[in-house]
CSV table of N, CA and C in Angstrom, one decimal:
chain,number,residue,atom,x,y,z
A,98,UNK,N,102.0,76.4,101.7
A,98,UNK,CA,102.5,76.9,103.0
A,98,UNK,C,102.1,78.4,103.2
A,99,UNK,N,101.6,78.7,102.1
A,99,UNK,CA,101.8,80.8,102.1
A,99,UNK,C,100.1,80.8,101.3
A,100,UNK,N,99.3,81.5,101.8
A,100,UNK,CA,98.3,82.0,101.2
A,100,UNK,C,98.0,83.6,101.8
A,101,UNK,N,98.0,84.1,100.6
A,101,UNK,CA,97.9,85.6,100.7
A,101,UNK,C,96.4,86.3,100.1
A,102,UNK,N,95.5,86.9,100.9
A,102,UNK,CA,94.2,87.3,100.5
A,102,UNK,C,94.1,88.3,101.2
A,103,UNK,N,94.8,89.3,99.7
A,103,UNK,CA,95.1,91.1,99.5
A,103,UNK,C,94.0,91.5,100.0
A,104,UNK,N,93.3,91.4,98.7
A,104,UNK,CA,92.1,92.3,98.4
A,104,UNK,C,90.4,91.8,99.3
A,105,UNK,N,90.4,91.0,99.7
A,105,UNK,CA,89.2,90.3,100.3
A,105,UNK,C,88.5,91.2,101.1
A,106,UNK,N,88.9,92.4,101.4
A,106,UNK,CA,87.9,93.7,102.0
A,106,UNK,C,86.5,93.0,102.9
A,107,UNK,N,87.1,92.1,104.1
A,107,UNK,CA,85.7,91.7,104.7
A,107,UNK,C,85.8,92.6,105.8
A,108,UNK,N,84.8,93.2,106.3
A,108,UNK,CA,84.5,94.1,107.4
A,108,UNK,C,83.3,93.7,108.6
A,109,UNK,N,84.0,92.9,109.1
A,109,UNK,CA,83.0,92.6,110.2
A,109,UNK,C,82.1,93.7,111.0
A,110,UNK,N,82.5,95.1,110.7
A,110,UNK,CA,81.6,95.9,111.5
A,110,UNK,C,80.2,96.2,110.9
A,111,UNK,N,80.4,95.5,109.8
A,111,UNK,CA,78.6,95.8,108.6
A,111,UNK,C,78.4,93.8,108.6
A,112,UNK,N,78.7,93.2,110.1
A,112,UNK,CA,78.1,92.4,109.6
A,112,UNK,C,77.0,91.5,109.3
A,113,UNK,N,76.4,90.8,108.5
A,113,UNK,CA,75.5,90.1,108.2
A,113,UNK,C,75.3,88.8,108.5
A,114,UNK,N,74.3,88.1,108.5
A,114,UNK,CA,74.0,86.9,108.5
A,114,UNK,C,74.9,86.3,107.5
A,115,UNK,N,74.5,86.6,106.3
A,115,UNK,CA,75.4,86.2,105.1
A,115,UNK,C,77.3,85.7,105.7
A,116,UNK,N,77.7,86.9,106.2
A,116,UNK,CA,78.7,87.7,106.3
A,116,UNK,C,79.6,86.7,107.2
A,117,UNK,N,78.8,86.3,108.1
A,117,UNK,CA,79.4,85.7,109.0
A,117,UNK,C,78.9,84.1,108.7
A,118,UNK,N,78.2,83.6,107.7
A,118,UNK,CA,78.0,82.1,107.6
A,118,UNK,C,79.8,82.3,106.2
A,119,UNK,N,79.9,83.0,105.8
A,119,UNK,CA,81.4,83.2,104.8
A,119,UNK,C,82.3,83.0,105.9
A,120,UNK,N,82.0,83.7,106.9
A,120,UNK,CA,83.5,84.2,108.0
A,120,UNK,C,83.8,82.1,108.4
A,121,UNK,N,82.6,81.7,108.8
A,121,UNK,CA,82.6,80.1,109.1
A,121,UNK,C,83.0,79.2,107.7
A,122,UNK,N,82.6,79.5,106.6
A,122,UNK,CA,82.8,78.7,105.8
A,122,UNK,C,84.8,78.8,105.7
A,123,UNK,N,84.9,80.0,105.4
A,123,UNK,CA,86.3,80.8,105.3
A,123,UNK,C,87.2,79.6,106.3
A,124,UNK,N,87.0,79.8,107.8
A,124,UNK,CA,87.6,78.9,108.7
A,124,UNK,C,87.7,77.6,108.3
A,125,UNK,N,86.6,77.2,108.1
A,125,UNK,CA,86.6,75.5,107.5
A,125,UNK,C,87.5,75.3,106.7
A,126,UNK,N,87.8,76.3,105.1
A,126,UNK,CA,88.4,76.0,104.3
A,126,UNK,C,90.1,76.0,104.8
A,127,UNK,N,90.3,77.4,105.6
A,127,UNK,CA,91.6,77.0,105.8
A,127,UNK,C,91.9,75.8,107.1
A,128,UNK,N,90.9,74.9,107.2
A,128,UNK,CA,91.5,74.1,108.0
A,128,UNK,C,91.6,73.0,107.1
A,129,UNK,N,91.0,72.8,106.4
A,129,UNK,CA,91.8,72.0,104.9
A,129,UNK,C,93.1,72.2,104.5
A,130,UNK,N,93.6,73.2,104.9
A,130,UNK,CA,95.5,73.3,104.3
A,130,UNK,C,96.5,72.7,105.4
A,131,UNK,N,96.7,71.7,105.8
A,131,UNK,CA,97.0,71.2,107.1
A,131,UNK,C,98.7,71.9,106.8
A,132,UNK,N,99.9,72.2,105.9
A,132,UNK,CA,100.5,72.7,106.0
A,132,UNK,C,100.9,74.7,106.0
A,133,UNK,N,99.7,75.0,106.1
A,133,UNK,CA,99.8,76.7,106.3
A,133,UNK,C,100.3,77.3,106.8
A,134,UNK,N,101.5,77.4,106.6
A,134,UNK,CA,102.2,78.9,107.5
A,134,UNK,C,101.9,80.2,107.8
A,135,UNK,N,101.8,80.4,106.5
A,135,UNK,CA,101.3,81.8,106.6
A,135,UNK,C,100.3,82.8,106.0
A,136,UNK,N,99.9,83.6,106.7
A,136,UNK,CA,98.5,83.5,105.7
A,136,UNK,C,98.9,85.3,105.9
A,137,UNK,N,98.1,86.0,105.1
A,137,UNK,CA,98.3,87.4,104.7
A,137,UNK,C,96.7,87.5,104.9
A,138,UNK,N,95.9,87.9,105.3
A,138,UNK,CA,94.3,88.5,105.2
A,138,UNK,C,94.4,90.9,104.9
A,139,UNK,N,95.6,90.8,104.2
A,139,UNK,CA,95.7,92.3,104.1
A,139,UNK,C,94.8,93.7,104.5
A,140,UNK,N,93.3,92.9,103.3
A,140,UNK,CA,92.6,94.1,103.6
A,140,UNK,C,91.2,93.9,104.6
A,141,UNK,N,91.4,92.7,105.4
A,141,UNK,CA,90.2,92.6,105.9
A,141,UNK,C,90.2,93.1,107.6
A,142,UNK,N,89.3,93.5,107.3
A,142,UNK,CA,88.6,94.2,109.0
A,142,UNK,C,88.4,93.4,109.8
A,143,UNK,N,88.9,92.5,110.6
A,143,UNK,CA,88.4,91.5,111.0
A,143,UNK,C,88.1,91.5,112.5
A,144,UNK,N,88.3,92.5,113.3
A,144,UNK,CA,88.6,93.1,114.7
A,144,UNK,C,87.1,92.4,115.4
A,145,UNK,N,88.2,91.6,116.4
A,145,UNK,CA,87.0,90.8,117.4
A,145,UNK,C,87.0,89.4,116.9
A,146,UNK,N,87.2,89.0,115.6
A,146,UNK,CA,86.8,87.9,115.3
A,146,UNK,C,87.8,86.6,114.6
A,147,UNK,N,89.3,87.1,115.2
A,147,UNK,CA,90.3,86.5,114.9
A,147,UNK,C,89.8,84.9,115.2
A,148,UNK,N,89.2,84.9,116.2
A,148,UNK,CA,89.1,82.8,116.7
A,148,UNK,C,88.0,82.3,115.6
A,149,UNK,N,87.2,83.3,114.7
A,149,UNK,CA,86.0,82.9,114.5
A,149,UNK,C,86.9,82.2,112.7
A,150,UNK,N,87.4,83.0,112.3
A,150,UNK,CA,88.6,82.8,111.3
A,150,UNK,C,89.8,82.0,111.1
A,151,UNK,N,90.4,81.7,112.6
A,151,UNK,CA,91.6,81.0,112.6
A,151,UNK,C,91.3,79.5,112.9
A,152,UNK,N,90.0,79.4,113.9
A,152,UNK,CA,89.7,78.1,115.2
A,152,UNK,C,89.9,76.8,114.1
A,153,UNK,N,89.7,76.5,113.0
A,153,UNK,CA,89.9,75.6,112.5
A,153,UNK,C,91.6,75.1,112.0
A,154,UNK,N,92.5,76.0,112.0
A,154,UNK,CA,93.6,75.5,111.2
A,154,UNK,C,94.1,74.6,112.2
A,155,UNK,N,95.0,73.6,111.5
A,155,UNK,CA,95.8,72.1,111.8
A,155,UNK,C,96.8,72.4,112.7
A,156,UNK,N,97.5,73.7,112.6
A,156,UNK,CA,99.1,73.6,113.0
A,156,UNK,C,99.2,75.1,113.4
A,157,UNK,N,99.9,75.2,114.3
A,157,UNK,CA,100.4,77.3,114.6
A,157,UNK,C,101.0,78.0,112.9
A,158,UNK,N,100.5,79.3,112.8
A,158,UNK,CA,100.7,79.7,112.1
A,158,UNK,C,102.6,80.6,112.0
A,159,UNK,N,103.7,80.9,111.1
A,159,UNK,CA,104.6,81.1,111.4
A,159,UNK,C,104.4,82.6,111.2
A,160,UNK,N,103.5,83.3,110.3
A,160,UNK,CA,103.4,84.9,110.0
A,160,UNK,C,102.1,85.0,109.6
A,161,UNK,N,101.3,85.9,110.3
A,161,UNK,CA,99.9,86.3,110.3
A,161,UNK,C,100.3,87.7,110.0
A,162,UNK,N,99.7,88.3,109.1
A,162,UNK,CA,99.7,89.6,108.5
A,162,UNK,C,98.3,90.3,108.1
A,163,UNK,N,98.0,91.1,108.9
A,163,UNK,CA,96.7,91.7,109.3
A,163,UNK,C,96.4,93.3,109.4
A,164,UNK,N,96.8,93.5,107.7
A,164,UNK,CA,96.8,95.4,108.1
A,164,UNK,C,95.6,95.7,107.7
A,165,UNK,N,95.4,96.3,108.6
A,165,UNK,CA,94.1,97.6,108.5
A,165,UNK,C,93.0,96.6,109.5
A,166,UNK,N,93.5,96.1,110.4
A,166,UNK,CA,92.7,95.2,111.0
A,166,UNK,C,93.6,95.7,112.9
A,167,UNK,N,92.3,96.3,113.7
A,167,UNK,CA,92.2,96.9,115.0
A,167,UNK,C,91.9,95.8,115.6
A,168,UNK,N,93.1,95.1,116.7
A,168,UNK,CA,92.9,93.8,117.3
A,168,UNK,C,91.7,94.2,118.9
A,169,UNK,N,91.2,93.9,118.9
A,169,UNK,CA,90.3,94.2,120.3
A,169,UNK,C,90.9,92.8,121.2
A,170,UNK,N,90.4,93.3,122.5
A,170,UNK,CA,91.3,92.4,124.1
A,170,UNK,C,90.6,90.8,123.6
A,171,UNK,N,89.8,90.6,122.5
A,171,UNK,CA,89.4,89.1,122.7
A,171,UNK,C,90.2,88.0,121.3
A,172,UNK,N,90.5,89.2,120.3
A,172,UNK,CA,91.3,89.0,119.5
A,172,UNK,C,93.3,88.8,120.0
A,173,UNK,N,93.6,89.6,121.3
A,173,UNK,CA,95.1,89.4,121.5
A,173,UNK,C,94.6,88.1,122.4
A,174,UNK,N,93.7,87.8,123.0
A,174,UNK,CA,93.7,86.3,124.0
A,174,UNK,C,93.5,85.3,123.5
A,175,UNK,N,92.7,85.4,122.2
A,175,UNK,CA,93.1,84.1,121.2
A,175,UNK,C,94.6,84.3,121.0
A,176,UNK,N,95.5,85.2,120.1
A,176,UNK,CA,96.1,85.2,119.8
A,176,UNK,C,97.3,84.4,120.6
């Protein structure tokens, strides 16, 4: 129900090919947890790319926790 990923320091504004085939894999995997509530992404930069990370999960999330992460206007319209 609770997955917390402190330290995962991903920063989308350096990003890569690499970078962004992770950001897709990432989504996949949490759409594998069909009971997920809540997810903690603490130290990742993720600004702009909330749908690119979330678009796969099963169910609404109950607590999304996203510090150090600057939501931009395409990030709050997913939201």
């Amino acid at each position: 129900r609770s997955l917390k990923l402190q330290y995962s320091n991903v920063d989308v504004r350096r990003a890569t090919p690499e970078l962004l085939l992770g950001i897709r894999c990432l989504a996949r995997e949490l759409g594998k947890l069909p009971s997920l509530r809540e997810l903690n992404l603490g130290s990742s930069r993720l600004s702009g790319n909330l749908r690119q990370v979330l678009c796969e999960l099963q169910a609404p999330l109950e607590s999304l926790e996203l510090a150090f992460c600057s939501l931009l206007p395409a990030d709050f319209a997913f939201l």
